[in-house]
mmCIF file of C-alpha atoms in Angstrom:
data_model
loop_
_atom_site.group_PDB
_atom_site.id
_atom_site.type_symbol
_atom_site.label_atom_id
_atom_site.label_comp_id
_atom_site.label_asym_id
_atom_site.label_seq_id
_atom_site.Cartn_x
_atom_site.Cartn_y
_atom_site.Cartn_z
ATOM 1 C CA MET A 1 -164.022 90.280 69.290
ATOM 2 C CA ALA A 2 -163.164 86.761 70.477
ATOM 3 C CA PHE A 3 -166.399 85.005 70.179
ATOM 4 C CA THR A 4 -167.119 81.460 72.581
ATOM 5 C CA GLU A 5 -170.856 80.497 72.837
ATOM 6 C CA ASP A 6 -170.497 80.215 76.599
ATOM 7 C CA GLN A 7 -171.669 84.655 76.085
ATOM 8 C CA PHE A 8 -174.733 83.745 75.827
ATOM 9 C CA THR A 9 -176.964 81.232 78.193
ATOM 10 C CA ASP A 10 -180.305 79.413 76.537
ATOM 11 C CA ASP A 11 -182.464 82.321 76.897
ATOM 12 C CA GLN A 12 -180.657 84.517 74.876
ATOM 13 C CA ILE A 13 -179.676 82.467 72.438
ATOM 14 C CA ILE A 14 -183.716 81.842 71.698
ATOM 15 C CA ARG A 15 -184.367 85.031 72.647
ATOM 16 C CA TYR A 16 -181.980 86.786 69.964
ATOM 17 C CA SER A 17 -182.365 83.363 67.043
ATOM 18 C CA ARG A 18 -183.264 85.301 64.645
ATOM 19 C CA HIS A 19 -180.673 87.844 64.765
ATOM 20 C CA ILE A 20 -178.181 85.060 65.213
ATOM 21 C CA ILE A 21 -179.518 83.991 61.850
ATOM 22 C CA LEU A 22 -178.636 86.588 60.231
ATOM 23 C CA PRO A 23 -175.188 85.706 58.640
ATOM 24 C CA GLU A 24 -174.049 90.269 58.682
ATOM 25 C CA VAL A 25 -174.932 89.131 62.761
ATOM 26 C CA GLY A 26 -174.917 86.344 63.775
ATOM 27 C CA GLY A 27 -172.866 85.148 67.352
ATOM 28 C CA LYS A 28 -170.808 88.301 66.461
ATOM 29 C CA GLY A 29 -172.735 90.659 66.044
ATOM 30 C CA GLN A 30 -174.676 89.402 69.166
ATOM 31 C CA THR A 31 -171.816 89.680 71.104
ATOM 32 C CA LYS A 32 -171.173 94.062 69.663
ATOM 33 C CA ILE A 33 -174.773 94.778 70.396
ATOM 34 C CA ALA A 34 -174.816 93.584 73.383
ATOM 35 C CA ALA A 35 -171.779 95.661 74.044
ATOM 36 C CA ALA A 36 -173.040 98.628 73.139
ATOM 37 C CA LYS A 37 -173.878 101.787 74.734
ATOM 38 C CA VAL A 38 -176.341 104.536 73.659
ATOM 39 C CA PHE A 39 -177.456 108.005 74.418
ATOM 40 C CA LEU A 40 -181.088 108.711 73.739
ATOM 41 C CA ILE A 41 -182.773 112.326 73.786
ATOM 42 C CA GLY A 42 -186.055 112.340 74.593
ATOM 43 C CA ALA A 43 -188.698 109.297 75.812
ATOM 44 C CA GLY A 44 -191.576 110.930 73.325
ATOM 45 C CA GLY A 45 -193.087 110.268 69.715
ATOM 46 C CA LEU A 46 -189.393 108.883 68.553
ATOM 47 C CA GLY A 47 -187.450 107.905 71.942
ATOM 48 C CA CYS A 48 -190.478 105.382 72.361
ATOM 49 C CA PRO A 49 -190.118 103.787 69.054
ATOM 50 C CA ILE A 50 -185.983 103.307 69.359
ATOM 51 C CA SER A 51 -185.607 102.370 72.638
ATOM 52 C CA TYR A 52 -188.890 99.610 72.301
ATOM 53 C CA TYR A 53 -186.797 97.980 69.596
ATOM 54 C CA LEU A 54 -182.665 98.471 70.998
ATOM 55 C CA THR A 55 -184.337 96.667 74.174
ATOM 56 C CA ALA A 56 -185.774 93.904 72.214
ATOM 57 C CA ALA A 57 -182.419 93.629 70.648
ATOM 58 C CA GLY A 58 -180.621 93.427 73.396
ATOM 59 C CA VAL A 59 -178.158 96.190 73.513
ATOM 60 C CA GLY A 60 -176.311 96.260 76.495
ATOM 61 C CA GLU A 61 -177.251 99.758 77.830
ATOM 62 C CA ILE A 62 -179.720 102.792 76.956
ATOM 63 C CA ALA A 63 -179.648 105.692 78.587
ATOM 64 C CA ILE A 64 -182.854 107.702 78.121
ATOM 65 C CA VAL A 65 -182.819 111.410 78.911
ATOM 66 C CA ASP A 66 -186.646 113.351 79.014
ATOM 67 C CA ASP A 67 -187.805 115.940 82.332
ATOM 68 C CA ASP A 68 -191.250 115.470 80.753
ATOM 69 C CA VAL A 69 -194.367 113.771 82.640
ATOM 70 C CA VAL A 70 -196.556 111.364 80.564
ATOM 71 C CA ASP A 71 -199.682 113.555 79.637
ATOM 72 C CA LEU A 72 -203.023 112.296 78.218
ATOM 73 C CA SER A 73 -201.836 114.079 74.128
ATOM 74 C CA ASN A 74 -199.076 112.264 74.055
ATOM 75 C CA LEU A 75 -200.990 108.469 74.435
ATOM 76 C CA GLN A 76 -201.637 108.737 70.331
ATOM 77 C CA ARG A 77 -197.792 108.181 69.978
ATOM 78 C CA GLN A 78 -196.117 108.021 72.479
ATOM 79 C CA ILE A 79 -196.653 103.805 72.847
ATOM 80 C CA LEU A 80 -193.978 103.434 76.083
ATOM 81 C CA HIS A 81 -196.178 105.502 77.970
ATOM 82 C CA SER A 82 -200.058 104.512 78.803
ATOM 83 C CA THR A 83 -203.119 105.583 80.203
ATOM 84 C CA LYS A 84 -201.894 104.482 83.945
ATOM 85 C CA THR A 85 -198.921 105.824 83.214
ATOM 86 C CA ILE A 86 -200.734 109.515 82.895
ATOM 87 C CA GLY A 87 -198.466 111.983 85.064
ATOM 88 C CA MET A 88 -195.799 110.079 85.540
ATOM 89 C CA GLN A 89 -191.988 110.787 85.303
ATOM 90 C CA LYS A 90 -191.694 109.673 81.155
ATOM 91 C CA VAL A 91 -188.292 108.334 81.445
ATOM 92 C CA ASP A 92 -189.970 106.096 84.974
ATOM 93 C CA SER A 93 -193.163 105.174 82.722
ATOM 94 C CA ALA A 94 -190.811 104.042 79.368
ATOM 95 C CA LYS A 95 -188.341 102.424 81.616
ATOM 96 C CA ALA A 96 -191.111 99.514 83.720
ATOM 97 C CA VAL A 97 -192.318 99.267 80.505
ATOM 98 C CA LEU A 98 -188.434 98.305 79.115
ATOM 99 C CA ASN A 99 -187.578 96.593 81.656
ATOM 100 C CA ALA A 100 -190.089 94.184 81.447
ATOM 101 C CA LEU A 101 -189.761 93.459 77.460
ATOM 102 C CA ASN A 102 -185.895 92.178 78.525
ATOM 103 C CA PRO A 103 -183.772 91.940 81.693
ATOM 104 C CA ASP A 104 -180.654 91.983 79.337
ATOM 105 C CA VAL A 105 -180.537 96.087 79.291
ATOM 106 C CA GLU A 106 -179.511 98.182 81.637
ATOM 107 C CA ILE A 107 -181.689 101.065 81.157
ATOM 108 C CA VAL A 108 -180.433 104.337 82.694
ATOM 109 C CA ALA A 109 -182.898 106.563 83.280
ATOM 110 C CA ILE A 110 -181.978 110.591 83.470
ATOM 111 C CA LYS A 111 -184.554 113.249 84.241
ATOM 112 C CA GLU A 112 -182.890 116.659 83.106
ATOM 113 C CA ARG A 113 -182.883 119.017 80.381
ATOM 114 C CA LEU A 114 -179.520 118.308 78.367
ATOM 115 C CA THR A 115 -178.623 122.152 78.587
ATOM 116 C CA PRO A 116 -174.635 123.333 76.821
ATOM 117 C CA ASP A 117 -173.038 122.495 80.944
ATOM 118 C CA ASN A 118 -174.402 118.902 80.690
ATOM 119 C CA ILE A 119 -174.612 116.817 77.513
ATOM 120 C CA LEU A 120 -170.744 116.716 76.787
ATOM 121 C CA GLY A 121 -170.500 113.897 80.494
ATOM 122 C CA TYR A 122 -172.759 112.608 79.688
ATOM 123 C CA ILE A 123 -172.562 111.405 76.244
ATOM 124 C CA LYS A 124 -168.810 111.317 76.959
ATOM 125 C CA ASP A 125 -169.284 107.237 77.911
ATOM 126 C CA TYR A 126 -171.749 106.454 75.215
ATOM 127 C CA ASP A 127 -170.822 104.979 71.746
ATOM 128 C CA ILE A 128 -173.623 106.078 69.591
ATOM 129 C CA VAL A 129 -175.960 109.286 69.982
ATOM 130 C CA ILE A 130 -179.695 108.997 68.956
ATOM 131 C CA ASP A 131 -181.582 112.573 68.751
ATOM 132 C CA GLY A 132 -185.460 112.349 69.575
ATOM 133 C CA SER A 133 -186.137 114.965 70.704
ATOM 134 C CA ASP A 134 -189.181 117.840 69.912
ATOM 135 C CA ASN A 135 -187.069 121.146 69.312
ATOM 136 C CA PHE A 136 -185.229 123.468 67.322
ATOM 137 C CA PRO A 137 -182.493 123.798 70.140
ATOM 138 C CA THR A 138 -181.219 121.028 71.440
ATOM 139 C CA ARG A 139 -181.362 119.225 67.794
ATOM 140 C CA TYR A 140 -178.823 122.238 67.366
ATOM 141 C CA LEU A 141 -176.958 121.580 70.617
ATOM 142 C CA VAL A 142 -176.972 117.488 70.333
ATOM 143 C CA ASN A 143 -175.226 118.264 67.114
ATOM 144 C CA ASP A 144 -172.706 120.505 67.869
ATOM 145 C CA ALA A 145 -171.715 118.499 71.143
ATOM 146 C CA CYS A 146 -171.476 115.284 69.132
ATOM 147 C CA VAL A 147 -169.134 116.921 66.460
ATOM 148 C CA LEU A 148 -166.945 117.916 69.642
ATOM 149 C CA ALA A 149 -167.270 114.751 70.881
ATOM 150 C CA GLY A 150 -166.354 112.507 68.140
ATOM 151 C CA LYS A 151 -169.860 110.696 68.531
ATOM 152 C CA PRO A 152 -171.888 108.828 66.211
ATOM 153 C CA LEU A 153 -175.538 110.727 66.099
ATOM 154 C CA SER A 154 -178.679 109.274 64.185
ATOM 155 C CA SER A 155 -181.249 112.655 63.994
ATOM 156 C CA GLY A 156 -184.467 112.452 63.449
ATOM 157 C CA ALA A 157 -187.904 114.503 62.943
ATOM 158 C CA VAL A 158 -191.344 114.843 62.023
ATOM 159 C CA LEU A 159 -193.823 117.522 61.692
ATOM 160 C CA ARG A 160 -197.454 116.402 60.321
ATOM 161 C CA PHE A 161 -197.485 113.362 57.337
ATOM 162 C CA GLU A 162 -193.608 114.690 56.637
ATOM 163 C CA GLY A 163 -189.997 113.244 58.725
ATOM 164 C CA GLN A 164 -187.153 113.254 58.521
ATOM 165 C CA VAL A 165 -183.519 111.018 58.883
ATOM 166 C CA THR A 166 -180.149 111.171 59.035
ATOM 167 C CA THR A 167 -177.092 109.924 60.535
ATOM 168 C CA ILE A 168 -173.954 111.683 60.810
ATOM 169 C CA VAL A 169 -170.470 110.591 61.421
ATOM 170 C CA PRO A 170 -167.912 113.341 63.402
ATOM 171 C CA GLY A 171 -165.027 113.609 60.793
ATOM 172 C CA GLN A 172 -166.735 110.851 58.251
ATOM 173 C CA GLY A 173 -169.016 112.668 57.109
ATOM 174 C CA HIS A 174 -172.212 116.044 57.309
ATOM 175 C CA CYS A 175 -173.044 117.085 60.648
ATOM 176 C CA TYR A 176 -176.742 119.367 60.896
ATOM 177 C CA ARG A 177 -175.308 122.081 60.606
ATOM 178 C CA CYS A 178 -173.743 121.420 56.846
ATOM 179 C CA LEU A 179 -177.465 120.788 56.392
ATOM 180 C CA PHE A 180 -178.623 123.917 57.900
ATOM 181 C CA GLU A 181 -176.555 125.974 59.302
ATOM 182 C CA GLU A 182 -178.695 127.994 62.357
ATOM 183 C CA MET A 183 -182.252 127.045 63.730
ATOM 184 C CA PRO A 184 -184.755 128.768 61.868
ATOM 185 C CA PRO A 185 -185.587 131.874 63.137
ATOM 186 C CA GLU A 186 -189.571 132.093 64.792
ATOM 187 C CA GLY A 187 -191.481 132.928 62.725
ATOM 188 C CA LEU A 188 -190.669 129.966 60.695
ATOM 189 C CA VAL A 189 -191.208 127.340 62.895
ATOM 190 C CA PRO A 190 -194.246 125.890 62.733
ATOM 191 C CA SER A 191 -196.957 127.450 66.384
ATOM 192 C CA CYS A 192 -198.286 124.996 68.015
ATOM 193 C CA GLN A 193 -201.430 124.849 66.657
ATOM 194 C CA GLU A 194 -199.983 124.186 63.186
ATOM 195 C CA GLY A 195 -197.656 121.064 64.835
ATOM 196 C CA GLY A 196 -199.841 118.640 64.499
ATOM 197 C CA VAL A 197 -198.891 114.542 63.551
ATOM 198 C CA LEU A 198 -200.680 111.748 62.777
ATOM 199 C CA GLY A 199 -199.327 108.914 64.709
ATOM 200 C CA VAL A 200 -197.790 106.597 63.211
ATOM 201 C CA LEU A 201 -195.647 108.983 61.826
ATOM 202 C CA PRO A 202 -192.683 109.206 64.631
ATOM 203 C CA GLY A 203 -192.917 105.531 65.137
ATOM 204 C CA ILE A 204 -191.950 104.973 61.480
ATOM 205 C CA ILE A 205 -188.867 107.726 61.489
ATOM 206 C CA GLY A 206 -187.710 105.957 64.942
ATOM 207 C CA THR A 207 -188.012 103.082 64.309
ATOM 208 C CA LEU A 208 -185.580 103.896 60.908
ATOM 209 C CA GLN A 209 -183.463 105.715 63.440
ATOM 210 C CA ALA A 210 -183.002 102.052 65.379
ATOM 211 C CA MET A 211 -181.925 100.310 62.442
ATOM 212 C CA GLU A 212 -179.460 102.885 61.622
ATOM 213 C CA VAL A 213 -178.206 102.542 65.319
ATOM 214 C CA LEU A 214 -177.669 98.884 64.719
ATOM 215 C CA LYS A 215 -176.003 99.338 61.299
ATOM 216 C CA LEU A 216 -173.774 101.569 63.562
ATOM 217 C CA ILE A 217 -173.313 98.861 65.623
ATOM 218 C CA LEU A 218 -172.043 95.864 63.679
ATOM 219 C CA GLY A 219 -170.037 98.034 60.922
ATOM 220 C CA LYS A 220 -172.900 96.644 58.423
ATOM 221 C CA GLY A 221 -174.420 97.888 55.558
ATOM 222 C CA ASP A 222 -174.530 101.202 54.671
ATOM 223 C CA VAL A 223 -175.867 103.915 56.954
ATOM 224 C CA LEU A 224 -177.213 107.793 56.307
ATOM 225 C CA MET A 225 -174.275 109.548 56.183
ATOM 226 C CA ASN A 226 -174.020 112.710 53.999
ATOM 227 C CA THR A 227 -177.745 111.758 53.498
ATOM 228 C CA LEU A 228 -180.736 113.245 54.028
ATOM 229 C CA LEU A 229 -184.020 110.381 54.366
ATOM 230 C CA ILE A 230 -187.416 112.288 53.843
ATOM 231 C CA TYR A 231 -190.571 110.387 53.840
ATOM 232 C CA ASP A 232 -193.853 112.087 52.763
ATOM 233 C CA ALA A 233 -196.736 109.601 54.243
ATOM 234 C CA LEU A 234 -199.571 110.960 52.511
ATOM 235 C CA LYS A 235 -197.411 110.336 49.245
ATOM 236 C CA THR A 236 -196.104 107.098 49.955
ATOM 237 C CA ASN A 237 -192.728 107.605 49.341
ATOM 238 C CA PHE A 238 -189.109 108.189 50.779
ATOM 239 C CA ARG A 239 -186.449 110.517 48.842
ATOM 240 C CA LYS A 240 -183.012 110.877 48.904
ATOM 241 C CA VAL A 241 -181.066 114.536 49.084
ATOM 242 C CA LYS A 242 -177.144 114.791 49.190
ATOM 243 C CA VAL A 243 -176.063 116.253 52.000
ATOM 244 C CA PRO A 244 -172.100 116.674 51.187
ATOM 245 C CA LYS A 245 -170.279 117.617 54.097
ATOM 246 C CA ASN A 246 -169.604 121.420 54.367
ATOM 247 C CA PRO A 247 -166.151 122.531 54.540
ATOM 248 C CA GLU A 248 -166.485 125.693 55.697
ATOM 249 C CA CYS A 249 -169.513 123.738 58.419
ATOM 250 C CA GLN A 250 -169.142 126.394 61.640
ATOM 251 C CA VAL A 251 -169.195 122.993 63.663
ATOM 252 C CA CYS A 252 -166.948 120.668 60.839
ATOM 253 C CA GLY A 253 -164.975 122.297 58.887
ATOM 254 C CA THR A 254 -162.121 122.987 57.780
ATOM 255 C CA HIS A 255 -162.025 125.941 60.418
ATOM 256 C CA PRO A 256 -165.107 125.904 63.378
ATOM 257 C CA THR A 257 -166.378 129.033 64.712
ATOM 258 C CA ILE A 258 -167.788 126.555 67.330
ATOM 259 C CA THR A 259 -165.396 124.653 69.298
ATOM 260 C CA LYS A 260 -167.119 125.011 72.243
ATOM 261 C CA LEU A 261 -171.254 124.553 73.638
ATOM 262 C CA GLY A 262 -172.568 128.486 73.831
ATOM 263 C CA SER A 263 -175.913 129.817 73.969
ATOM 264 C CA TYR A 264 -179.031 127.456 72.292
ATOM 265 C CA GLU A 265 -181.379 129.622 73.762
ATOM 266 C CA ALA A 266 -184.975 130.050 71.096
ATOM 267 C CA ASN A 267 -187.703 131.740 72.527
ATOM 268 C CA TYR A 268 -190.781 128.873 70.592
ATOM 269 C CA CYS A 269 -193.471 127.881 71.169
ATOM 270 C CA ARG A 270 -193.457 124.394 72.885
ATOM 271 C CA ALA A 271 -196.545 123.182 73.750
ATOM 272 C CA MET B 1 -159.977 57.529 52.653
ATOM 273 C CA GLU B 2 -157.906 59.014 55.478
ATOM 274 C CA GLU B 3 -160.360 59.708 58.512
ATOM 275 C CA ILE B 4 -161.755 63.099 59.269
ATOM 276 C CA ILE B 5 -161.150 64.400 62.290
ATOM 277 C CA ALA B 6 -163.455 66.622 63.870
ATOM 278 C CA ASP B 7 -162.034 69.078 65.918
ATOM 279 C CA LYS B 8 -165.307 70.607 67.932
ATOM 280 C CA ARG B 9 -168.698 68.661 68.303
ATOM 281 C CA ILE B 10 -172.251 69.344 69.608
ATOM 282 C CA ASP B 11 -175.133 66.924 70.068
ATOM 283 C CA ILE B 12 -178.507 68.765 69.254
ATOM 284 C CA ARG B 13 -180.528 65.762 69.533
ATOM 285 C CA GLY B 14 -183.914 66.837 70.606
ATOM 286 C CA LEU B 15 -183.474 70.438 69.411
ATOM 287 C CA LYS B 16 -185.658 71.777 66.601
ATOM 288 C CA CYS B 17 -185.207 74.017 63.831
ATOM 289 C CA PRO B 18 -184.664 77.198 63.690
ATOM 290 C CA TYR B 19 -182.299 76.609 66.811
ATOM 291 C CA THR B 20 -180.687 73.614 64.567
ATOM 292 C CA PHE B 21 -179.269 75.817 62.782
ATOM 293 C CA VAL B 22 -178.320 78.709 65.596
ATOM 294 C CA ARG B 23 -176.806 75.918 67.597
ATOM 295 C CA SER B 24 -174.584 75.171 64.588
ATOM 296 C CA LYS B 25 -173.837 78.093 63.621
ATOM 297 C CA LEU B 26 -172.864 80.037 67.341
ATOM 298 C CA ALA B 27 -170.678 76.611 67.285
ATOM 299 C CA ILE B 28 -169.155 77.408 64.374
ATOM 300 C CA GLU B 29 -168.235 80.508 64.870
ATOM 301 C CA SER B 30 -166.276 80.063 68.005
ATOM 302 C CA MET B 31 -163.823 78.221 65.517
ATOM 303 C CA THR B 32 -161.220 79.262 63.507
ATOM 304 C CA SER B 33 -160.846 78.979 60.045
ATOM 305 C CA GLY B 34 -159.776 74.881 58.696
ATOM 306 C CA GLU B 35 -161.809 73.813 61.970
ATOM 307 C CA VAL B 36 -164.369 70.536 61.664
ATOM 308 C CA LEU B 37 -167.347 70.487 63.007
ATOM 309 C CA GLU B 38 -169.479 67.647 63.709
ATOM 310 C CA ILE B 39 -172.812 67.599 64.153
ATOM 311 C CA THR B 40 -175.025 65.638 65.500
ATOM 312 C CA MET B 41 -179.152 65.668 65.630
ATOM 313 C CA ASP B 42 -182.567 63.684 65.381
ATOM 314 C CA TYR B 43 -184.613 66.616 63.647
ATOM 315 C CA PRO B 44 -185.470 65.426 59.780
ATOM 316 C CA GLU B 45 -185.308 68.465 58.039
ATOM 317 C CA ALA B 46 -182.132 69.704 59.422
ATOM 318 C CA ALA B 47 -180.009 66.641 57.756
ATOM 319 C CA VAL B 48 -181.062 68.861 54.644
ATOM 320 C CA SER B 49 -181.426 72.634 56.113
ATOM 321 C CA ILE B 50 -178.244 72.342 58.431
ATOM 322 C CA PRO B 51 -175.757 72.076 55.520
ATOM 323 C CA LYS B 52 -178.009 74.507 52.736
ATOM 324 C CA SER B 53 -177.753 77.069 55.377
ATOM 325 C CA MET B 54 -174.233 76.055 56.086
ATOM 326 C CA GLN B 55 -173.389 76.601 52.861
ATOM 327 C CA ASP B 56 -174.872 80.056 51.608
ATOM 328 C CA HIS B 57 -173.090 80.856 54.931
ATOM 329 C CA GLY B 58 -169.757 80.108 53.512
ATOM 330 C CA GLN B 59 -168.533 77.328 55.138
ATOM 331 C CA ARG B 60 -168.191 73.792 53.409
ATOM 332 C CA VAL B 61 -169.886 70.628 53.878
ATOM 333 C CA LEU B 62 -167.056 67.482 54.614
ATOM 334 C CA SER B 63 -170.405 65.122 54.685
ATOM 335 C CA VAL B 64 -174.118 63.893 55.716
ATOM 336 C CA ASP B 65 -174.797 60.654 57.286
ATOM 337 C CA LYS B 66 -177.608 58.852 58.959
ATOM 338 C CA ILE B 67 -175.996 56.796 61.605
ATOM 339 C CA ASN B 68 -179.195 55.148 62.783
ATOM 340 C CA GLY B 69 -182.530 55.360 63.006
ATOM 341 C CA THR B 70 -183.094 58.417 64.051
ATOM 342 C CA ASP B 71 -179.521 60.472 64.140
ATOM 343 C CA TRP B 72 -177.747 62.022 61.450
ATOM 344 C CA VAL B 73 -173.915 62.986 61.823
ATOM 345 C CA ILE B 74 -173.348 66.056 59.871
ATOM 346 C CA LEU B 75 -169.266 67.261 58.689
ATOM 347 C CA ILE B 76 -168.474 70.457 58.577
ATOM 348 C CA ARG B 77 -165.209 72.534 57.478
ATOM 349 C CA LYS B 78 -165.502 76.325 58.042
ATOM 350 C CA GLU B 79 -163.893 78.327 55.292
ATOM 351 C CA ARG B 80 -164.941 81.512 57.070
ATOM 352 C CA ASP B 81 -165.355 83.736 59.458
#
């Protein structure tokens, strides 16, 4: 990409100066960040820190999809929302804060639930997909859609004191089904009474996801391809687990059985 | 000694760190390898920090001259992207 200094305004040079100074970023890298378009699923515990940092970083366009409204019980961890925005659509509450942080970034607020029918139409216009959802059906839907569409995916999950992050690059590394072939049966998924989370945890996992996304955009460093990073907050322990690509994988294997998006219904407690 | 002709000149007098380096780095990034950048600046610390950072980033510092009571001229040859 040809780089000229006049790609930045004086204010942008000041705003992004700590990026530009880095040899791995520079003006060229900041130009890549500004040209990037990412699609984020969820404006909740993970989606808030992810979109906050990517907006601060100057990512060109961030689409956020979420059909939920802000609830008082969200505010212990969902840092874009506030007491004043309770009852508001989460994507609108998030957009107002993100626009105030950095008007350079185009925030596209989508008040919908992702389905097998609409997801491919949405993600086709974006470079990277980020899963900040809180449920298994969406996680599998997003994984399968990204593999079918060939879109890199940052996937994160949190529960109680443990978080997981992985980066899926279709055609190159593993996918979520290489790791966990099928959705867990109902009884193994924690109910809403069991599913607490210490509020800082999604902040840590979400910022790790934002970092993975920036590295994908810049083409620098090693992302969590073929790797699951597990964070144990109580023990303050980060552990990397190798996840080889499964040649028998139903969606990304040599002879896939999932070639289009089917049904992702499951009867989990979604409170 | 043959006089070096700069391919690009920037005047960043009045700027302080880190913007002295930010502006210099953006200028060098927009040039092609082998070209020479001439930086005129007046922030004393940058007379030391710019040459050092440019070297750390793989560029070659050709000269650092104090040209009057307040200003310096630094010549950098771009060696790498």
